mmCIF file of C-alpha atoms in Angstrom:
data_model
loop_
_atom_site.group_PDB
_atom_site.id
_atom_site.type_symbol
_atom_site.label_atom_id
_atom_site.label_comp_id
_atom_site.label_asym_id
_atom_site.label_seq_id
_atom_site.Cartn_x
_atom_site.Cartn_y
_atom_site.Cartn_z
ATOM 1 C CA MET P 1 35.004 -27.516 -13.960
ATOM 2 C CA SER P 2 37.364 -25.341 -15.933
ATOM 3 C CA ASP P 3 38.126 -25.366 -19.638
ATOM 4 C CA GLU P 4 41.628 -24.059 -18.915
ATOM 5 C CA SER P 5 43.365 -26.170 -16.281
ATOM 6 C CA GLY P 6 43.132 -29.086 -13.895
ATOM 7 C CA THR P 7 45.190 -31.679 -12.046
ATOM 8 C CA VAL P 8 46.285 -35.240 -12.756
ATOM 9 C CA VAL P 9 44.876 -37.552 -10.069
ATOM 10 C CA ALA P 10 46.048 -40.910 -11.442
ATOM 11 C CA VAL P 11 48.078 -42.408 -14.273
ATOM 12 C CA SER P 12 47.669 -45.944 -15.603
ATOM 13 C CA ARG P 13 49.364 -48.262 -18.070
ATOM 14 C CA ASN P 14 48.993 -51.854 -19.196
ATOM 15 C CA ASP P 15 51.165 -53.944 -21.484
ATOM 16 C CA ALA P 16 48.422 -56.557 -21.910
ATOM 17 C CA PHE P 17 45.111 -56.420 -23.759
ATOM 18 C CA THR P 18 42.732 -56.101 -20.833
ATOM 19 C CA PHE P 19 39.889 -53.653 -20.355
ATOM 20 C CA THR P 20 41.180 -51.940 -17.225
ATOM 21 C CA LYS P 21 44.639 -50.475 -16.654
ATOM 22 C CA PRO P 22 46.495 -50.613 -13.324
ATOM 23 C CA ASN P 23 47.569 -47.368 -11.683
ATOM 24 C CA ARG P 24 51.258 -46.467 -11.749
ATOM 25 C CA ASP P 25 53.448 -44.034 -9.865
ATOM 26 C CA GLU P 26 54.241 -42.417 -13.202
ATOM 27 C CA ILE P 27 53.921 -42.958 -16.937
ATOM 28 C CA VAL P 28 56.280 -41.888 -19.700
ATOM 29 C CA LEU P 29 54.899 -40.288 -22.845
ATOM 30 C CA VAL P 30 56.787 -40.982 -26.077
ATOM 31 C CA ALA P 31 56.317 -38.423 -28.840
ATOM 32 C CA GLY P 32 54.301 -39.735 -31.768
ATOM 33 C CA LEU P 33 53.681 -43.119 -30.146
ATOM 34 C CA GLY P 34 51.835 -42.957 -26.841
ATOM 35 C CA VAL P 35 52.560 -44.246 -23.345
ATOM 36 C CA GLU P 36 55.783 -46.203 -23.062
ATOM 37 C CA GLY P 37 55.025 -49.858 -22.380
ATOM 38 C CA ASP P 38 51.293 -49.474 -23.013
ATOM 39 C CA VAL P 39 49.554 -51.877 -25.334
ATOM 40 C CA HIS P 40 47.859 -49.070 -27.243
ATOM 41 C CA ALA P 41 51.061 -47.237 -28.177
ATOM 42 C CA GLY P 42 51.883 -47.056 -31.881
ATOM 43 C CA VAL P 43 51.707 -45.035 -35.074
ATOM 44 C CA ASN P 44 48.870 -47.118 -36.526
ATOM 45 C CA VAL P 45 45.655 -48.209 -34.799
ATOM 46 C CA ARG P 46 46.075 -50.592 -31.880
ATOM 47 C CA HIS P 47 42.521 -51.179 -30.636
ATOM 48 C CA ARG P 48 41.544 -54.577 -31.993
ATOM 49 C CA SER P 49 38.267 -53.639 -33.648
ATOM 50 C CA ARG P 50 40.076 -50.886 -35.564
ATOM 51 C CA VAL P 51 42.900 -53.230 -36.527
ATOM 52 C CA ARG P 52 40.413 -55.736 -37.917
ATOM 53 C CA ALA P 53 38.672 -53.023 -39.927
ATOM 54 C CA ASP P 54 41.826 -51.401 -41.340
ATOM 55 C CA PRO P 55 45.267 -51.797 -39.723
ATOM 56 C CA ALA P 56 46.642 -48.901 -41.799
ATOM 57 C CA GLN P 57 44.510 -46.302 -40.003
ATOM 58 C CA PRO P 58 46.436 -43.689 -37.973
ATOM 59 C CA ASN P 59 46.476 -44.140 -34.223
ATOM 60 C CA LEU P 60 44.664 -41.078 -32.924
ATOM 61 C CA ARG P 61 43.940 -42.983 -29.693
ATOM 62 C CA GLN P 62 47.435 -43.195 -28.217
ATOM 63 C CA VAL P 63 46.441 -41.708 -24.856
ATOM 64 C CA HIS P 64 43.025 -42.036 -23.194
ATOM 65 C CA LEU P 65 41.938 -39.472 -20.594
ATOM 66 C CA ILE P 66 38.863 -39.360 -18.343
ATOM 67 C CA GLN P 67 37.827 -36.705 -15.835
ATOM 68 C CA ALA P 68 37.409 -38.048 -12.299
ATOM 69 C CA GLU P 69 34.158 -36.125 -11.964
ATOM 70 C CA LEU P 70 32.527 -38.820 -14.117
ATOM 71 C CA PHE P 71 33.427 -41.486 -11.571
ATOM 72 C CA ALA P 72 31.991 -39.382 -8.749
ATOM 73 C CA GLU P 73 28.789 -38.919 -10.724
ATOM 74 C CA VAL P 74 28.246 -42.606 -11.476
ATOM 75 C CA ALA P 75 29.180 -43.510 -7.892
ATOM 76 C CA GLU P 76 26.022 -41.708 -6.795
ATOM 77 C CA LYS P 77 24.121 -44.218 -8.926
ATOM 78 C CA GLY P 78 25.857 -47.199 -7.360
ATOM 79 C CA PHE P 79 28.754 -47.765 -9.770
ATOM 80 C CA ASP P 80 32.178 -48.186 -8.196
ATOM 81 C CA VAL P 81 34.663 -47.187 -10.898
ATOM 82 C CA PRO P 82 38.284 -46.653 -9.840
ATOM 83 C CA ALA P 83 40.820 -44.607 -11.774
ATOM 84 C CA GLY P 84 41.989 -46.734 -14.682
ATOM 85 C CA GLY P 85 38.830 -48.821 -14.460
ATOM 86 C CA LEU P 86 37.623 -47.755 -17.899
ATOM 87 C CA GLY P 87 41.057 -48.255 -19.410
ATOM 88 C CA GLU P 88 42.202 -44.649 -19.348
ATOM 89 C CA ASN P 89 45.863 -43.687 -19.067
ATOM 90 C CA VAL P 90 45.327 -40.318 -17.368
ATOM 91 C CA THR P 91 42.603 -39.426 -14.875
ATOM 92 C CA THR P 92 42.169 -35.691 -14.305
ATOM 93 C CA ARG P 93 40.174 -33.441 -12.011
ATOM 94 C CA GLY P 94 38.988 -29.889 -12.562
ATOM 95 C CA LEU P 95 39.393 -29.778 -16.342
ATOM 96 C CA ASP P 96 36.294 -30.332 -18.473
ATOM 97 C CA LEU P 97 37.882 -32.591 -21.067
ATOM 98 C CA LEU P 98 34.651 -33.253 -22.933
ATOM 99 C CA ALA P 99 34.107 -29.540 -23.576
ATOM 100 C CA LEU P 100 37.467 -29.013 -25.276
ATOM 101 C CA SER P 101 37.969 -28.717 -29.029
ATOM 102 C CA PRO P 102 39.869 -31.131 -31.261
ATOM 103 C CA GLY P 103 43.398 -29.865 -31.666
ATOM 104 C CA THR P 104 43.588 -28.622 -28.072
ATOM 105 C CA ILE P 105 47.086 -29.094 -26.672
ATOM 106 C CA LEU P 106 47.302 -30.319 -23.069
ATOM 107 C CA ARG P 107 50.597 -29.666 -21.294
ATOM 108 C CA PHE P 108 51.528 -31.403 -18.037
ATOM 109 C CA GLY P 109 53.689 -30.199 -15.168
ATOM 110 C CA ALA P 110 54.958 -26.808 -14.103
ATOM 111 C CA ARG P 111 56.655 -24.903 -16.900
ATOM 112 C CA ASP P 112 59.442 -23.574 -14.680
ATOM 113 C CA SER P 113 60.105 -26.879 -12.948
ATOM 114 C CA GLU P 114 61.999 -29.951 -14.043
ATOM 115 C CA SER P 115 59.331 -32.159 -12.508
ATOM 116 C CA GLY P 116 56.690 -33.337 -14.912
ATOM 117 C CA GLY P 117 59.102 -34.054 -17.739
ATOM 118 C CA GLY P 118 61.574 -31.664 -19.276
ATOM 119 C CA SER P 119 63.156 -31.792 -22.657
ATOM 120 C CA ASP P 120 65.798 -34.180 -21.351
ATOM 121 C CA GLY P 121 63.296 -36.413 -19.578
ATOM 122 C CA PRO P 122 63.413 -40.213 -19.563
ATOM 123 C CA GLY P 123 63.962 -41.933 -22.859
ATOM 124 C CA VAL P 124 61.828 -44.454 -24.603
ATOM 125 C CA GLY P 125 63.533 -47.529 -23.252
ATOM 126 C CA SER P 126 62.612 -49.701 -26.206
ATOM 127 C CA GLY P 127 65.701 -48.719 -28.139
ATOM 128 C CA GLY P 128 66.032 -50.091 -31.595
ATOM 129 C CA PRO P 129 62.770 -51.999 -32.207
ATOM 130 C CA GLY P 130 60.803 -49.019 -33.409
ATOM 131 C CA GLY P 131 62.303 -48.528 -36.813
ATOM 132 C CA GLY P 132 59.686 -50.123 -38.985
ATOM 133 C CA SER P 133 57.660 -47.146 -40.048
ATOM 134 C CA GLY P 134 60.207 -44.406 -39.620
ATOM 135 C CA GLY P 135 60.546 -43.695 -43.296
ATOM 136 C CA PRO P 136 56.991 -42.697 -44.259
ATOM 137 C CA GLY P 137 56.760 -40.056 -41.572
ATOM 138 C CA GLY P 138 59.266 -37.668 -43.007
ATOM 139 C CA GLY P 139 57.238 -36.061 -45.713
ATOM 140 C CA SER P 140 54.679 -34.371 -43.551
ATOM 141 C CA GLY P 141 57.049 -32.169 -41.627
ATOM 142 C CA GLY P 142 57.572 -29.384 -44.080
ATOM 143 C CA ASN P 143 54.085 -28.030 -44.492
ATOM 144 C CA GLY P 144 50.986 -27.287 -42.515
ATOM 145 C CA GLY P 145 49.986 -30.929 -42.291
ATOM 146 C CA PRO P 146 49.088 -33.694 -44.722
ATOM 147 C CA GLY P 147 46.031 -33.820 -46.887
ATOM 148 C CA VAL P 148 44.039 -35.794 -44.412
ATOM 149 C CA GLY P 149 40.645 -34.547 -45.514
ATOM 150 C CA SER P 150 39.620 -37.623 -47.429
ATOM 151 C CA GLY P 151 36.183 -37.687 -45.887
ATOM 152 C CA GLY P 152 33.090 -38.387 -47.868
ATOM 153 C CA ASN P 153 33.204 -42.162 -47.707
ATOM 154 C CA SER P 154 32.007 -44.222 -44.842
ATOM 155 C CA GLY P 155 35.457 -45.710 -44.359
ATOM 156 C CA PRO P 156 36.574 -47.923 -41.508
ATOM 157 C CA GLY P 157 37.304 -46.813 -38.011
ATOM 158 C CA GLY P 158 33.828 -46.680 -36.542
ATOM 159 C CA GLY P 159 34.345 -49.691 -34.351
ATOM 160 C CA GLY P 160 30.642 -50.374 -34.030
ATOM 161 C CA ASP P 161 29.216 -46.934 -33.524
ATOM 162 C CA PHE P 162 26.143 -46.224 -31.434
ATOM 163 C CA GLU P 163 24.469 -44.761 -34.493
ATOM 164 C CA SER P 164 24.758 -47.923 -36.523
ATOM 165 C CA SER P 165 24.184 -50.448 -33.772
ATOM 166 C CA GLY P 166 21.192 -48.779 -32.159
ATOM 167 C CA GLY P 167 22.466 -49.306 -28.670
ATOM 168 C CA GLY P 168 25.925 -50.266 -27.551
ATOM 169 C CA SER P 169 28.628 -50.756 -30.094
ATOM 170 C CA GLY P 170 30.945 -53.420 -31.380
ATOM 171 C CA GLY P 171 31.652 -56.330 -29.102
ATOM 172 C CA ASN P 172 35.166 -55.329 -28.135
ATOM 173 C CA SER P 173 35.925 -52.039 -29.750
ATOM 174 C CA GLU P 174 37.990 -50.842 -26.823
ATOM 175 C CA ALA P 175 40.208 -53.882 -26.270
ATOM 176 C CA GLY P 176 43.426 -53.233 -28.084
ATOM 177 C CA GLY P 177 45.407 -55.338 -30.467
ATOM 178 C CA GLY P 178 47.159 -55.711 -33.756
ATOM 179 C CA GLY P 179 50.278 -54.035 -34.942
ATOM 180 C CA ASP P 180 53.494 -54.114 -32.981
ATOM 181 C CA GLY P 181 53.145 -50.891 -31.027
ATOM 182 C CA LYS P 182 56.801 -50.161 -31.614
ATOM 183 C CA ALA P 183 57.044 -48.517 -34.975
ATOM 184 C CA GLY P 184 58.015 -44.877 -34.866
ATOM 185 C CA GLY P 185 57.905 -41.997 -37.231
ATOM 186 C CA GLY P 186 61.066 -40.374 -35.971
ATOM 187 C CA GLY P 187 64.433 -40.088 -37.548
ATOM 188 C CA ASP P 188 66.008 -42.698 -35.280
ATOM 189 C CA GLY P 189 63.078 -45.130 -35.238
ATOM 190 C CA LYS P 190 62.778 -44.929 -31.481
ATOM 191 C CA SER P 191 60.103 -42.400 -30.807
ATOM 192 C CA GLY P 192 57.474 -40.899 -32.988
ATOM 193 C CA GLY P 193 59.472 -37.936 -34.016
ATOM 194 C CA GLY P 194 61.538 -35.809 -31.664
ATOM 195 C CA GLY P 195 65.054 -34.888 -32.491
ATOM 196 C CA ASP P 196 66.488 -36.931 -29.622
ATOM 197 C CA GLY P 197 63.867 -39.664 -29.590
ATOM 198 C CA LYS P 198 63.006 -38.787 -26.002
ATOM 199 C CA SER P 199 60.985 -35.654 -25.683
ATOM 200 C CA GLY P 200 59.680 -34.970 -29.146
ATOM 201 C CA GLY P 201 61.802 -31.852 -29.532
ATOM 202 C CA GLY P 202 62.067 -30.085 -32.854
ATOM 203 C CA GLY P 203 58.478 -28.960 -33.147
ATOM 204 C CA GLY P 204 55.122 -30.634 -33.434
ATOM 205 C CA ARG P 205 55.341 -31.595 -37.091
ATOM 206 C CA ALA P 206 58.491 -33.622 -36.503
ATOM 207 C CA ALA P 207 57.043 -35.273 -33.400
ATOM 208 C CA LEU P 208 53.856 -36.377 -35.158
ATOM 209 C CA ALA P 209 55.365 -37.101 -38.574
ATOM 210 C CA GLY P 210 54.577 -40.823 -38.433
ATOM 211 C CA VAL P 211 50.951 -40.437 -37.362
ATOM 212 C CA LEU P 212 50.294 -37.667 -39.877
ATOM 213 C CA ALA P 213 51.893 -39.699 -42.657
ATOM 214 C CA ALA P 214 49.661 -42.646 -41.728
ATOM 215 C CA ALA P 215 46.633 -40.342 -41.870
ATOM 216 C CA GLU P 216 47.672 -39.040 -45.260
ATOM 217 C CA ALA P 217 48.141 -42.543 -46.648
ATOM 218 C CA ALA P 218 44.914 -44.054 -45.264
ATOM 219 C CA THR P 219 41.312 -43.773 -46.396
ATOM 220 C CA LEU P 220 39.606 -41.913 -43.564
ATOM 221 C CA ASP P 221 35.955 -41.507 -42.704
ATOM 222 C CA GLU P 222 34.771 -37.930 -42.303
ATOM 223 C CA ALA P 223 35.069 -37.729 -38.501
ATOM 224 C CA THR P 224 38.552 -39.232 -38.499
ATOM 225 C CA ALA P 225 39.646 -36.914 -41.310
ATOM 226 C CA ARG P 226 38.504 -33.893 -39.308
ATOM 227 C CA ALA P 227 40.290 -35.175 -36.215
ATOM 228 C CA ALA P 228 43.509 -35.774 -38.140
ATOM 229 C CA ALA P 229 43.323 -32.293 -39.648
ATOM 230 C CA ALA P 230 42.916 -30.781 -36.168
ATOM 231 C CA VAL P 231 45.920 -32.736 -34.908
ATOM 232 C CA ALA P 232 47.987 -31.615 -37.908
ATOM 233 C CA ALA P 233 47.031 -27.984 -37.288
ATOM 234 C CA ALA P 234 48.028 -28.271 -33.624
ATOM 235 C CA ALA P 235 51.357 -29.779 -34.631
ATOM 236 C CA GLY P 236 51.904 -26.802 -36.902
ATOM 237 C CA ARG P 237 51.202 -24.362 -34.049
ATOM 238 C CA ASP P 238 53.726 -25.958 -31.712
ATOM 239 C CA GLY P 239 57.209 -24.527 -31.991
ATOM 240 C CA GLY P 240 58.832 -27.130 -29.753
ATOM 241 C CA ASP P 241 60.083 -24.552 -27.245
ATOM 242 C CA ASP P 242 57.908 -25.653 -24.298
ATOM 243 C CA PRO P 243 59.677 -28.544 -22.523
ATOM 244 C CA ARG P 244 56.602 -29.930 -20.778
ATOM 245 C CA PRO P 245 55.083 -33.273 -21.805
ATOM 246 C CA ALA P 246 52.172 -32.551 -24.134
ATOM 247 C CA ILE P 247 49.397 -34.271 -26.041
ATOM 248 C CA VAL P 248 46.910 -33.159 -28.702
ATOM 249 C CA LEU P 249 43.229 -34.024 -28.333
ATOM 250 C CA ALA P 250 41.870 -35.888 -31.344
ATOM 251 C CA GLY P 251 38.356 -36.849 -30.299
ATOM 252 C CA LEU P 252 36.039 -38.844 -28.068
ATOM 253 C CA ARG P 253 36.302 -42.437 -27.017
ATOM 254 C CA ASN P 254 33.522 -44.496 -28.564
ATOM 255 C CA PRO P 255 31.980 -46.402 -25.612
ATOM 256 C CA CYS P 256 31.325 -50.097 -26.213
ATOM 257 C CA VAL P 257 29.584 -53.058 -24.634
ATOM 258 C CA GLN P 258 32.689 -53.954 -22.643
ATOM 259 C CA ILE P 259 31.739 -51.169 -20.249
ATOM 260 C CA ASP P 260 28.626 -53.155 -19.317
ATOM 261 C CA ARG P 261 30.762 -56.270 -18.900
ATOM 262 C CA PHE P 262 32.909 -54.314 -16.463
ATOM 263 C CA ARG P 263 29.927 -52.862 -14.558
ATOM 264 C CA SER P 264 26.478 -53.987 -15.634
ATOM 265 C CA GLY P 265 24.327 -51.008 -16.604
ATOM 266 C CA LEU P 266 27.206 -48.527 -16.747
ATOM 267 C CA LEU P 267 27.184 -48.134 -20.528
ATOM 268 C CA LYS P 268 23.945 -46.159 -20.509
ATOM 269 C CA GLU P 269 25.563 -43.657 -18.132
ATOM 270 C CA VAL P 270 28.321 -42.819 -20.621
ATOM 271 C CA LEU P 271 26.504 -43.307 -23.933
ATOM 272 C CA GLY P 272 23.127 -41.847 -24.831
ATOM 273 C CA ARG P 273 21.371 -39.118 -26.771
ATOM 274 C CA ASP P 274 20.642 -35.501 -25.997
ATOM 275 C CA ALA P 275 17.293 -33.743 -26.389
ATOM 276 C CA GLY P 276 18.018 -33.188 -30.067
ATOM 277 C CA GLY P 277 18.718 -36.846 -30.705
ATOM 278 C CA ASP P 278 22.476 -36.482 -31.101
ATOM 279 C CA VAL P 279 24.741 -39.147 -29.631
ATOM 280 C CA VAL P 280 26.471 -38.152 -26.389
ATOM 281 C CA ARG P 281 29.700 -39.951 -25.492
ATOM 282 C CA ARG P 282 31.123 -39.378 -22.014
ATOM 283 C CA ALA P 283 33.755 -42.116 -21.630
ATOM 284 C CA GLY P 284 36.698 -39.791 -22.090
ATOM 285 C CA VAL P 285 38.852 -38.320 -24.807
ATOM 286 C CA MET P 286 41.621 -39.642 -27.027
ATOM 287 C CA ALA P 287 44.887 -37.920 -27.865
ATOM 288 C CA VAL P 288 48.267 -38.286 -29.548
ATOM 289 C CA VAL P 289 51.602 -37.454 -27.923
ATOM 290 C CA LEU P 290 53.129 -34.189 -29.081
ATOM 291 C CA ARG P 291 56.061 -34.111 -26.654
ATOM 292 C CA GLY P 292 57.391 -36.884 -24.447
ATOM 293 C CA GLY P 293 58.162 -36.907 -20.753
ATOM 294 C CA VAL P 294 56.978 -38.117 -17.375
ATOM 295 C CA ILE P 295 53.473 -37.576 -15.973
ATOM 296 C CA ARG P 296 52.708 -38.197 -12.315
ATOM 297 C CA PRO P 297 49.665 -37.796 -10.056
ATOM 298 C CA GLY P 298 49.536 -34.246 -8.760
ATOM 299 C CA ASP P 299 50.903 -32.695 -11.938
ATOM 300 C CA PRO P 300 49.004 -29.657 -13.198
ATOM 301 C CA VAL P 301 47.549 -29.827 -16.691
ATOM 302 C CA VAL P 302 46.744 -26.775 -18.791
ATOM 303 C CA ALA P 303 44.750 -26.561 -22.010
ATOM 304 C CA GLU P 304 45.819 -24.546 -25.043
ATOM 305 C CA PRO P 305 42.786 -24.402 -27.362
ATOM 306 C CA PRO P 306 43.099 -23.906 -31.102
ATOM 307 C CA PRO P 307 42.254 -20.460 -32.478
ATOM 308 C CA GLY P 308 38.666 -19.658 -33.374
ATOM 309 C CA SER P 309 35.333 -20.695 -31.937
ATOM 310 C CA PRO P 310 35.078 -23.952 -29.967
ATOM 311 C CA VAL P 311 34.362 -27.082 -32.025
ATOM 312 C CA PRO P 312 32.766 -30.194 -30.472
ATOM 313 C CA LEU P 313 34.863 -33.331 -30.248
ATOM 314 C CA GLU P 314 33.758 -36.254 -32.429
ATOM 315 C CA ARG P 315 34.371 -39.958 -31.961
ATOM 316 C CA VAL P 316 37.677 -41.330 -33.157
#
């Protein structure tokens, strides 16, 4: 697999709180919010375990991606896992998602083509309902990102980590919930930031204003604070001139016991420890939407890493 590019093989979305997500012909990304019509879209946390712990936490899990190579690997051990089966929105092939750094920008579609979502791509569709949290997002646009580094306390957001539970994790840490999934950080209350509410234009800081403001206002544990800082830095790097749909990687999905309920014995294939005793999570990565637009199977995806040496993803 490459750490530079790959291909989208499936896209999935669900407006109900179920573990799996059905495949779609296309999905629409909405800047600062997530996948249009998906239950996990929103400025603040949407996964139910996170909502119960602290509903004010920023939603760094707007889009879930898994590499199809994982499904091929577990199939050799007898596990039939289709695209969308583990609840991911985007299934890719050829790109080693787990090896990327937090703050990596993934852009979808051909740059010189209108397919894959240009700056005038489909709108959000939800219209007016998103206004609730528009106001707080404005303050983070003018600088290099909010002061999200409030680590040092244990804070909420762990969702039943492997480290603390000694095996799986919380009972339903991956089944979404809470919040209204509509609130935006943008000027018009429709999307999470972009100047036209459709594509997230106007630069990364504007697009992610709501999420970054939520991160600044919340008490974050150390891993979440580092993830939020990486997202803020990526937003600062983006000038808004690339029309392709784009997301920013925040961290790793924290696998939970629901994976075993879906396929008995599968959890141990995606959650374990390496030779040094460190936890290894392989159930995909989580991201926030930097620029909106349409993603379809067959679209290319390219990775733009942050400057400096690679940094391992942590759970978010």
